[in-house]
Short mmCIF file of C-alpha atoms in Angstrom, two decimals:
data_model
loop_
_atom_site.label_atom_id
_atom_site.label_comp_id
_atom_site.label_asym_id
_atom_site.label_seq_id
_atom_site.Cartn_x
_atom_site.Cartn_y
_atom_site.Cartn_z
CA MET A 288 28.38 -33.74 -34.73
CA HIS A 289 27.57 -30.04 -33.96
CA ASP A 290 28.35 -27.38 -36.30
CA THR A 291 30.75 -25.13 -34.32
CA GLY A 292 31.33 -22.61 -37.31
CA PRO A 293 34.77 -21.09 -38.33
CA ALA A 294 37.46 -21.80 -36.47
CA SER A 295 37.78 -17.94 -35.28
CA THR A 296 34.29 -17.91 -33.68
CA PRO A 297 34.35 -20.33 -30.48
CA ALA A 298 31.66 -22.68 -30.22
CA PRO A 299 28.98 -21.70 -27.29
CA ALA A 300 30.33 -23.84 -24.76
CA ASP A 301 33.93 -22.58 -25.24
CA ARG A 302 32.77 -19.12 -24.81
CA GLY A 303 31.18 -20.14 -21.63
CA GLU A 304 34.16 -21.71 -20.39
CA ALA A 305 36.14 -18.78 -21.66
CA ALA A 306 33.84 -16.16 -19.78
CA ALA A 307 33.86 -18.25 -16.77
CA ILE A 308 38.01 -18.28 -16.70
CA GLU A 309 38.11 -14.65 -17.26
CA GLN A 310 35.56 -13.74 -14.36
CA ARG A 311 37.59 -16.15 -11.86
CA GLY A 312 40.75 -13.80 -12.89
CA GLU A 313 38.78 -10.60 -11.72
CA LEU A 314 37.27 -12.06 -8.69
CA GLY A 315 38.90 -10.92 -5.43
CA LYS A 316 37.73 -10.37 -1.49
CA HIS A 317 35.37 -7.63 -3.10
CA ALA A 318 33.92 -9.26 -6.13
CA ARG A 319 31.41 -12.14 -5.92
CA ARG A 320 29.50 -14.00 -8.56
CA PHE A 321 25.59 -13.87 -8.04
CA GLY A 322 23.69 -16.98 -6.99
CA LEU A 323 20.40 -17.78 -8.03
CA PRO A 324 18.81 -15.70 -5.24
CA ILE A 325 20.84 -12.62 -6.01
CA ALA A 326 20.09 -12.67 -9.48
CA THR A 327 16.48 -13.15 -8.70
CA CYS A 328 16.56 -10.17 -6.58
CA LEU A 329 18.39 -8.06 -9.36
CA VAL A 330 15.44 -9.11 -11.83
CA MET A 331 12.60 -8.19 -9.60
CA GLY A 332 14.34 -5.16 -7.93
CA ASN A 333 15.10 -3.75 -11.69
CA ILE A 334 11.29 -4.37 -12.69
CA ILE A 335 9.92 -2.87 -9.57
CA GLY A 336 11.09 0.53 -9.01
CA GLY A 337 8.64 3.65 -7.83
CA GLY A 338 6.15 3.32 -10.34
CA ILE A 339 4.52 0.56 -8.57
CA PHE A 340 2.90 3.00 -5.71
CA ARG A 341 1.22 4.85 -8.49
CA LEU A 342 -0.09 1.98 -10.40
CA PRO A 343 -3.53 1.11 -9.01
CA HIS A 344 -4.43 5.13 -9.49
CA ASP A 345 -3.15 5.14 -13.18
CA VAL A 346 -5.32 2.12 -14.22
CA ALA A 347 -8.52 2.75 -12.21
CA ALA A 348 -9.96 4.96 -14.87
CA TYR A 349 -10.35 2.15 -17.12
CA GLY A 350 -12.28 -0.12 -14.45
CA THR A 351 -11.24 -3.72 -13.00
CA ILE A 352 -10.64 -4.66 -16.53
CA SER A 353 -7.19 -3.33 -16.46
CA LEU A 354 -6.24 -6.55 -14.23
CA VAL A 355 -6.84 -8.24 -17.49
CA ALA A 356 -4.03 -6.06 -19.16
CA PHE A 357 -1.68 -7.09 -16.37
CA VAL A 358 -2.41 -10.89 -16.94
CA VAL A 359 -1.97 -10.29 -20.87
CA LEU A 360 1.29 -8.32 -20.31
CA THR A 361 2.53 -11.07 -17.51
CA LEU A 362 2.07 -13.62 -20.23
CA GLY A 363 4.03 -11.46 -22.76
CA ALA A 364 7.01 -10.55 -20.13
CA ILE A 365 7.24 -14.36 -19.17
CA ALA A 366 7.67 -15.00 -22.93
CA LEU A 367 10.57 -12.80 -22.98
CA ALA A 368 12.01 -14.17 -20.11
CA LEU A 369 12.11 -17.73 -21.58
CA VAL A 370 13.70 -16.54 -24.66
CA PHE A 371 16.58 -14.49 -22.79
CA GLY A 372 16.82 -17.87 -20.49
CA ARG A 373 17.29 -19.82 -23.71
CA LEU A 374 19.80 -17.56 -25.46
CA ALA A 375 21.86 -17.31 -21.96
CA GLN A 376 22.02 -21.02 -21.90
CA ARG A 377 24.04 -20.69 -25.50
CA ASP A 378 26.07 -17.94 -24.72
CA PRO A 379 26.52 -16.88 -20.98
CA ARG A 380 28.47 -13.76 -21.60
CA THR A 381 28.03 -10.12 -20.01
CA GLY A 382 26.14 -8.16 -22.26
CA GLY A 383 22.67 -10.03 -22.62
CA PRO A 384 20.65 -8.39 -25.82
CA TYR A 385 24.03 -7.12 -27.21
CA VAL A 386 25.96 -10.55 -27.40
CA TYR A 387 22.86 -12.15 -28.82
CA ALA A 388 22.22 -9.70 -31.46
CA ARG A 389 26.22 -9.24 -32.47
CA GLU A 390 26.29 -13.04 -32.77
CA ALA A 391 23.39 -13.37 -34.99
CA PHE A 392 23.60 -10.31 -37.11
CA GLY A 393 27.12 -8.72 -36.51
CA ASP A 394 28.64 -5.62 -35.07
CA PHE A 395 26.06 -2.95 -36.36
CA ALA A 396 22.99 -4.88 -34.72
CA GLY A 397 25.14 -5.62 -31.66
CA PHE A 398 26.06 -1.86 -31.37
CA LEU A 399 22.51 -0.70 -31.64
CA ALA A 400 21.48 -2.95 -28.94
CA ALA A 401 24.18 -1.54 -26.46
CA TRP A 402 23.92 2.02 -27.75
CA SER A 403 19.77 2.03 -27.05
CA TYR A 404 20.28 -0.04 -24.04
CA TRP A 405 23.15 2.21 -22.54
CA ILE A 406 20.73 5.61 -23.01
CA THR A 407 17.98 3.86 -21.74
CA SER A 408 19.69 3.10 -18.26
CA TRP A 409 21.22 6.44 -17.51
CA VAL A 410 18.23 8.59 -18.39
CA SER A 411 16.15 6.38 -16.63
CA ASN A 412 18.43 6.34 -13.67
CA ALA A 413 17.68 10.15 -13.28
CA ALA A 414 14.21 9.60 -13.47
CA LEU A 415 13.90 7.34 -10.55
CA ALA A 416 16.26 9.63 -8.64
CA VAL A 417 13.73 12.32 -9.24
CA GLY A 418 10.76 10.09 -8.46
CA ALA A 419 12.71 9.04 -4.94
CA VAL A 420 12.96 12.91 -4.11
CA GLY A 421 9.11 13.20 -4.12
CA TYR A 422 8.88 10.50 -1.47
CA LEU A 423 11.63 11.77 0.24
CA ASN A 424 10.23 15.14 0.51
CA LEU A 425 7.37 13.43 2.50
CA LEU A 426 9.72 12.26 5.02
CA ILE A 427 12.25 15.07 5.16
CA ASP A 428 11.27 18.44 4.72
CA LEU A 429 13.39 19.93 1.67
CA ASP A 430 11.75 23.34 1.89
CA GLY A 431 10.54 23.12 -1.74
CA HIS A 432 13.95 24.60 -3.23
CA TRP A 433 15.04 23.58 -6.48
CA TRP A 434 18.81 23.11 -5.41
CA THR A 435 17.82 21.34 -2.08
CA MET A 436 15.75 18.64 -4.03
CA CYS A 437 18.31 18.42 -6.67
CA LEU A 438 20.84 17.74 -4.41
CA ALA A 439 18.79 15.34 -2.72
CA ALA A 440 18.37 13.78 -6.14
CA LEU A 441 22.32 13.38 -6.72
CA VAL A 442 22.44 12.05 -3.28
CA VAL A 443 20.15 9.18 -4.20
CA GLN A 444 21.92 8.62 -7.52
CA TRP A 445 25.42 8.60 -6.07
CA LEU A 446 24.84 6.41 -3.41
CA PRO A 447 23.93 3.23 -5.44
CA GLY A 448 26.84 4.41 -7.68
CA LEU A 449 29.42 3.99 -4.72
CA ALA A 450 27.83 0.57 -3.87
CA ASN A 451 28.84 -0.22 -7.27
CA LEU A 452 32.30 0.78 -7.24
CA ALA A 453 32.87 -1.01 -3.90
CA GLY A 454 32.23 -4.36 -6.22
CA THR A 455 29.65 -6.94 -6.85
CA ARG A 456 29.81 -8.61 -3.44
CA TYR A 457 28.09 -5.26 -2.10
CA VAL A 458 25.96 -4.88 -5.12
CA GLY A 459 24.64 -8.39 -4.44
CA ALA A 460 24.06 -7.33 -0.62
CA VAL A 461 22.39 -4.19 -1.16
CA GLN A 462 20.07 -5.78 -3.90
CA LEU A 463 18.98 -8.11 -1.41
CA VAL A 464 18.69 -6.04 1.70
CA ALA A 465 16.75 -3.58 -0.74
CA THR A 466 14.43 -6.29 -2.39
CA VAL A 467 13.63 -7.64 1.18
CA LEU A 468 12.87 -4.33 2.72
CA LYS A 469 10.71 -2.98 -0.06
CA PHE A 470 8.74 -6.27 -0.48
CA ALA A 471 7.63 -6.23 3.28
CA PRO A 472 5.39 -3.23 3.02
CA LEU A 473 4.04 -4.23 -0.46
CA LEU A 474 3.34 -7.74 0.70
CA LEU A 475 1.29 -6.34 3.46
CA VAL A 476 -0.87 -4.53 1.32
CA ALA A 477 -1.07 -7.12 -1.29
CA VAL A 478 -1.99 -9.92 1.19
CA GLY A 479 -3.32 -8.15 4.00
CA GLY A 480 -5.80 -6.50 1.89
CA LEU A 481 -7.74 -9.42 0.88
CA PHE A 482 -8.55 -9.73 4.38
CA PHE A 483 -10.40 -6.15 4.18
CA PHE A 484 -11.32 -6.69 0.54
CA ASP A 485 -14.91 -5.10 0.23
CA ALA A 486 -16.44 -5.97 -3.46
CA ASP A 487 -18.46 -2.49 -3.20
CA ASN A 488 -14.98 -0.88 -3.81
CA LEU A 489 -14.12 -2.18 -6.93
CA GLY A 490 -16.24 -0.07 -9.30
CA PRO A 491 -17.57 -1.20 -12.66
CA PHE A 492 -15.74 -4.01 -14.64
CA GLN A 493 -15.45 -1.37 -17.41
CA ALA A 494 -15.65 2.22 -16.72
CA ASP A 495 -16.36 3.18 -20.39
CA PRO A 496 -19.16 1.16 -21.32
CA ASP A 497 -18.90 2.76 -24.83
CA ALA A 498 -15.57 1.38 -25.55
CA SER A 499 -14.95 -2.64 -26.69
CA PRO A 500 -13.30 -4.30 -24.00
CA VAL A 501 -10.48 -5.00 -26.38
CA GLY A 502 -9.81 -1.22 -26.61
CA ALA A 503 -10.06 -1.04 -22.98
CA VAL A 504 -7.51 -3.63 -22.21
CA SER A 505 -5.33 -2.04 -24.97
CA ALA A 506 -5.92 1.50 -23.21
CA ALA A 507 -4.84 0.24 -19.55
CA ALA A 508 -1.83 -1.98 -21.19
CA ALA A 509 -0.74 1.15 -22.67
CA LEU A 510 0.06 2.78 -19.09
CA LEU A 511 1.44 -0.89 -17.83
CA LEU A 512 3.80 -1.99 -20.65
CA PHE A 513 6.61 -0.47 -19.18
CA SER A 514 6.12 -1.94 -15.84
CA TYR A 515 7.98 -4.79 -16.72
CA LEU A 516 11.37 -3.06 -18.26
CA GLY A 517 14.23 -4.81 -16.50
CA VAL A 518 13.25 -8.64 -17.49
CA GLU A 519 16.71 -8.67 -19.21
CA SER A 520 18.64 -7.85 -16.04
CA ALA A 521 20.07 -11.38 -15.30
CA ALA A 522 20.97 -11.86 -18.94
CA VAL A 523 23.15 -8.64 -19.08
CA SER A 524 24.78 -9.34 -16.35
CA ALA A 525 25.40 -12.99 -16.90
CA GLY A 526 29.26 -12.92 -16.57
CA GLU A 527 28.65 -11.86 -12.93
CA VAL A 528 26.19 -15.00 -12.42
CA ARG A 529 26.98 -18.14 -10.99
CA ASP A 530 26.27 -21.09 -13.14
CA PRO A 531 24.88 -18.80 -15.79
CA ARG A 532 23.55 -21.47 -18.21
CA ARG A 533 21.33 -22.90 -15.38
CA ASN A 534 20.68 -19.54 -13.42
CA VAL A 535 19.78 -16.98 -15.68
CA GLY A 536 17.14 -18.29 -17.05
CA ARG A 537 15.83 -19.28 -13.64
CA ALA A 538 16.38 -16.13 -12.13
CA THR A 539 14.41 -14.18 -14.79
CA ILE A 540 11.38 -16.43 -14.70
CA LEU A 541 11.38 -15.91 -10.93
CA GLY A 542 11.97 -12.40 -11.07
CA VAL A 543 8.97 -12.00 -13.54
CA LEU A 544 6.88 -14.14 -11.72
CA GLY A 545 7.55 -12.39 -8.23
CA ALA A 546 6.96 -8.87 -9.94
CA ALA A 547 3.82 -10.12 -11.44
CA PHE A 548 2.60 -11.36 -8.11
CA VAL A 549 3.03 -8.08 -6.21
CA TYR A 550 1.88 -6.11 -9.43
CA LEU A 551 -1.56 -8.01 -9.57
CA LEU A 552 -2.17 -8.93 -5.97
CA GLY A 553 -1.44 -5.49 -4.74
CA THR A 554 -3.29 -3.90 -7.34
CA LEU A 555 -6.42 -5.86 -6.58
CA ALA A 556 -6.08 -5.35 -2.85
CA VAL A 557 -6.05 -1.74 -3.42
CA PHE A 558 -9.03 -1.72 -5.64
CA GLY A 559 -10.77 -3.84 -2.84
CA THR A 560 -9.95 -1.48 0.12
CA VAL A 561 -10.04 1.68 -1.57
CA PRO A 562 -13.15 3.01 -2.93
CA HIS A 563 -13.18 3.70 -6.69
CA GLU A 564 -13.92 7.17 -6.69
CA ARG A 565 -11.57 8.01 -4.41
CA LEU A 566 -8.68 5.96 -5.86
CA ILE A 567 -9.27 7.66 -9.10
CA ALA A 568 -8.41 10.81 -7.56
CA SER A 569 -5.68 9.41 -5.01
CA GLU A 570 -2.49 10.26 -5.59
CA ALA A 571 -0.98 7.99 -3.05
CA PRO A 572 -3.43 4.85 -3.43
CA PHE A 573 -1.12 2.36 -1.05
CA SER A 574 -1.20 5.05 1.71
CA ASP A 575 -5.13 5.05 1.28
CA ALA A 576 -4.98 1.41 1.50
CA VAL A 577 -2.93 0.96 4.80
CA ASN A 578 -5.21 3.68 6.17
CA ALA A 579 -8.25 1.77 5.38
CA MET A 580 -6.83 -1.05 6.64
CA PHE A 581 -5.62 -0.17 9.82
CA GLY A 582 -6.78 3.52 10.38
CA GLY A 583 -4.91 6.47 11.23
CA THR A 584 -2.56 8.42 8.58
CA TRP A 585 0.53 6.87 9.08
CA GLY A 586 0.24 4.56 5.97
CA GLY A 587 1.85 7.42 4.02
CA THR A 588 5.12 7.67 5.44
CA LEU A 589 5.29 3.43 5.44
CA VAL A 590 4.56 3.71 1.68
CA ALA A 591 6.87 6.87 1.55
CA VAL A 592 9.95 4.41 3.04
CA ALA A 593 9.28 1.61 1.09
CA ALA A 594 9.20 3.85 -2.17
CA VAL A 595 12.43 5.44 -0.96
CA ILE A 596 13.83 1.81 -0.52
CA SER A 597 12.39 0.35 -3.67
CA ILE A 598 14.04 3.24 -5.89
CA LEU A 599 17.30 2.84 -4.36
CA GLY A 600 17.14 -0.79 -4.93
CA ALA A 601 16.21 -0.31 -8.75
CA LEU A 602 19.00 2.39 -8.99
CA ASN A 603 21.50 -0.23 -7.43
CA GLY A 604 20.62 -2.83 -10.25
CA TRP A 605 20.37 -0.36 -13.02
CA THR A 606 23.68 1.32 -12.40
CA LEU A 607 25.57 -2.06 -12.78
CA LEU A 608 23.48 -2.99 -15.98
CA SER A 609 24.08 0.51 -17.53
CA ALA A 610 28.17 -0.29 -17.51
CA GLN A 611 27.41 -3.87 -18.40
CA ALA A 612 26.20 -3.67 -22.10
CA PRO A 613 29.11 -0.69 -22.95
CA PHE A 614 31.66 -3.03 -21.39
CA ALA A 615 30.81 -5.91 -23.26
CA ALA A 616 30.68 -3.57 -26.56
CA ALA A 617 34.04 -2.05 -25.70
CA LYS A 618 35.66 -5.48 -25.58
CA ASP A 619 34.56 -5.93 -29.38
CA GLY A 620 35.98 -2.44 -30.22
CA LEU A 621 32.29 -1.10 -30.86
CA PHE A 622 32.59 1.49 -27.71
CA PRO A 623 35.26 3.74 -26.42
CA THR A 624 38.04 1.67 -24.58
CA VAL A 625 37.39 3.33 -21.30
CA PHE A 626 34.45 1.52 -20.76
CA LEU A 627 36.99 -1.83 -20.42
CA LYS A 628 38.11 -0.58 -16.98
CA LYS A 629 37.24 -3.09 -14.76
CA GLN A 630 37.63 -3.41 -10.72
CA ARG A 631 35.93 -5.92 -8.25
CA GLY A 632 33.92 -7.51 -10.92
CA VAL A 633 32.18 -3.94 -11.95
CA PRO A 634 32.86 -2.02 -15.03
CA THR A 635 33.87 1.06 -12.62
CA ALA A 636 34.38 3.65 -15.55
CA GLY A 637 31.34 2.85 -17.05
CA VAL A 638 29.19 3.25 -13.66
CA VAL A 639 30.90 6.55 -13.14
CA ILE A 640 30.39 7.90 -16.62
CA THR A 641 26.74 6.82 -16.12
CA VAL A 642 26.06 8.34 -13.26
CA ILE A 643 27.83 11.31 -14.06
CA LEU A 644 25.49 11.77 -17.11
CA ALA A 645 22.22 10.93 -14.94
CA SER A 646 23.39 13.66 -12.51
CA LEU A 647 23.82 16.38 -15.23
CA LEU A 648 20.49 15.52 -16.73
CA THR A 649 18.89 15.64 -13.33
CA VAL A 650 20.42 19.37 -12.58
CA TYR A 651 18.93 20.32 -16.01
CA ASN A 652 15.55 19.08 -15.20
CA TYR A 653 15.52 20.75 -11.83
CA ALA A 654 17.46 24.17 -12.97
CA SER A 655 15.14 24.43 -15.92
CA GLY A 656 11.74 23.79 -14.15
CA GLY A 657 11.95 25.05 -10.61
CA GLY A 658 11.38 22.94 -7.67
CA ASN A 659 9.23 20.39 -9.46
CA GLY A 660 11.42 19.99 -12.42
CA ASP A 661 10.37 20.41 -16.11
CA ALA A 662 8.16 17.80 -16.14
CA GLU A 663 7.08 17.85 -19.52
CA VAL A 664 10.49 17.43 -21.01
CA PHE A 665 11.63 15.06 -18.65
CA THR A 666 8.62 12.88 -19.38
CA LEU A 667 9.12 13.02 -22.87
CA LEU A 668 12.58 11.89 -22.46
CA VAL A 669 11.94 9.13 -20.01
CA THR A 670 9.18 7.92 -22.36
CA VAL A 671 11.72 8.04 -25.36
CA THR A 672 14.37 5.85 -23.82
CA THR A 673 11.71 3.63 -22.54
CA PHE A 674 10.91 3.16 -26.54
CA MET A 675 14.62 2.54 -26.88
CA ALA A 676 14.45 -0.28 -24.45
CA THR A 677 12.60 -2.06 -27.10
CA VAL A 678 15.14 -2.10 -29.57
CA PRO A 679 17.85 -4.64 -27.74
CA TYR A 680 14.39 -6.68 -26.98
CA LEU A 681 13.28 -6.82 -30.37
CA LEU A 682 16.94 -7.82 -31.55
CA ALA A 683 17.32 -10.53 -28.92
CA THR A 684 13.89 -11.83 -30.03
CA ALA A 685 14.83 -11.79 -33.48
CA ALA A 686 18.34 -13.66 -33.03
CA GLN A 687 16.15 -16.41 -31.26
CA ILE A 688 13.78 -16.63 -34.26
CA TYR A 689 17.02 -16.59 -36.55
CA TYR A 690 18.39 -19.34 -35.09
CA LEU A 691 15.14 -21.55 -35.20
CA ILE A 692 14.41 -20.64 -38.50
CA SER A 693 18.21 -21.08 -39.86
CA GLY A 694 18.33 -24.35 -38.55
CA ARG A 695 21.43 -23.98 -36.53
CA ARG A 696 22.03 -27.45 -35.19
CA ASP A 697 24.11 -26.12 -32.43
CA ARG A 698 21.73 -23.30 -31.36
CA VAL A 699 18.63 -25.12 -31.63
CA HIS A 700 17.09 -28.08 -29.54
CA ARG A 701 14.89 -29.93 -31.69
CA SER A 702 12.87 -31.27 -29.21
CA ARG A 703 12.00 -27.78 -28.14
CA LEU A 704 11.45 -26.52 -31.79
CA ILE A 705 7.79 -25.75 -31.49
CA ARG A 706 7.94 -24.49 -28.05
CA ASP A 707 10.64 -22.43 -28.57
CA SER A 708 8.98 -20.93 -31.90
CA VAL A 709 5.83 -20.27 -30.32
CA VAL A 710 7.41 -18.45 -27.30
CA SER A 711 9.46 -16.38 -29.47
CA ALA A 712 6.68 -15.15 -31.68
CA ILE A 713 4.71 -14.28 -28.28
CA ALA A 714 8.03 -12.65 -26.83
CA CYS A 715 8.50 -10.75 -30.53
CA GLY A 716 4.83 -9.57 -30.32
CA PHE A 717 5.26 -8.39 -26.97
CA SER A 718 8.26 -6.27 -28.00
CA LEU A 719 6.14 -4.95 -30.67
CA TRP A 720 3.42 -3.93 -28.40
CA LEU A 721 5.93 -2.25 -26.10
CA VAL A 722 6.91 0.06 -28.99
CA GLY A 723 3.05 0.97 -30.02
CA GLY A 724 2.64 1.67 -26.28
CA ALA A 725 5.34 4.34 -26.17
CA GLY A 726 3.49 6.71 -28.45
CA TYR A 727 4.36 8.51 -31.66
CA ALA A 728 6.39 11.36 -30.24
CA ALA A 729 8.48 9.00 -28.23
CA VAL A 730 8.96 6.92 -31.42
CA TYR A 731 9.86 9.69 -33.43
CA GLN A 732 12.42 11.15 -31.14
CA GLY A 733 13.73 7.68 -30.25
CA VAL A 734 14.54 7.13 -33.76
CA ILE A 735 16.89 10.82 -33.83
CA PHE A 736 18.74 9.20 -30.75
CA LEU A 737 19.19 5.95 -32.84
CA PHE A 738 20.56 7.79 -35.98
CA ILE A 739 22.86 9.53 -33.41
CA GLY A 740 24.10 6.19 -32.69
CA VAL A 741 24.50 5.25 -36.36
CA VAL A 742 27.02 8.05 -36.42
CA VAL A 743 28.89 7.16 -33.36
CA TYR A 744 29.22 3.57 -34.71
CA ALA A 745 30.88 4.86 -37.97
CA VAL A 746 33.31 6.57 -36.21
CA MET A 747 34.15 3.29 -33.80
CA SER A 748 34.17 0.92 -36.55
CA ALA A 749 36.59 2.96 -38.81
CA ARG A 750 38.84 3.13 -35.76
CA LYS A 751 38.14 -0.60 -35.24
CA LYS A 752 39.42 -1.36 -38.76
CA LYS A 753 42.24 1.08 -38.70
CA ALA A 754 43.63 -0.82 -35.71
CA GLU A 755 43.19 -4.36 -37.60
CA ARG A 756 45.20 -3.15 -40.33
CA ALA A 757 47.83 -1.40 -38.40
CA GLN A 758 48.24 -5.00 -36.56
CA GLU A 759 48.14 -6.71 -39.92
CA THR A 760 51.13 -4.73 -41.12
#
């Protein structure tokens, strides 16, 4: 017999069945549940945005030892993916880390997970749109005027937003097409570059001989730590995934492995095709790699197109996720009820609010900083919200650790106890490493955002209690 808890708290299987029934009632011709391929594309597309096209340049200064950092981070990301898969098996509802944190620790922990994840999402969307404009400018002359570049960034944001409003059927289609189109040129460099590989281009294994190997790996990892944000994508959208108990974990693992393959092999190929001294100064390392492989200067255009497609795909997935966490919290009375509006399988109000907030931040960035935007302010905001993304990660891994230690028979497979304990410890360490990599300024500013959330929680919690008392009377 399994301990299913109080009668008011549904057992994990009951929650899964209830979520499936609710989901079936929402589906229409414009809504469709994600199968394993689409869920995998969602994870891969959200992990890989536009940053990959600069990664080889960013880590080249540390030498090829940065590839070791890639491997270490990949192991941490896989551990985190395994934790999300195990948690989704027990509770396959939309919301991911929010659901896990609230179930284990109560409303306040759940709210913090949803709040931090929501802020991270819409600020990151603004950053992705601004990054896309830099590549668009290589394809279309935007004249360098701040208002034309701002308008282009807004278009880049609203196109995925409209795809989301059209329904999950179209979100999945866009995600699949964008993933295929952006991986084609990346794989061209990653695989094709091996045929043009020249070990003389690699440069030193460790660029700074005075630094310790551990210090060099940590320094390179600080730049790469954020490359795996998005590992939780399938878990957050579990309610829209077909057979989530089975497919969320698989999609998360496959998505992380696919992203890791492109990251690691692509960086190695660029290292081996572009001379080290040139790579350190390069602003477009993948373009330089294509030009070195095939000659000419068409590599820049190819990479710019791939980058725009990559960012649009990431925006498409992140826009959906940015509405899912507040939707789940609103169902429990912890976010405003406006976030509950859902059509065609998509929380439409959450999508609109998220895109509007990201658009306002984008306008502020360009208006305050001119043609290139206020890079310093915007970089700080992005770094702060990246730190905030670690909050739901830590709460989710803490929930798994809680279930393992507390001996909840309905939540733990005894045959997997040791393996799950080791994986959870690695995932927790990975999440803490993410916090350290964000830097002191980002952590300081991020705590302020969290404290604002405490005030919001106080208001929402008071309203929830008032409504409950009104129902009792």
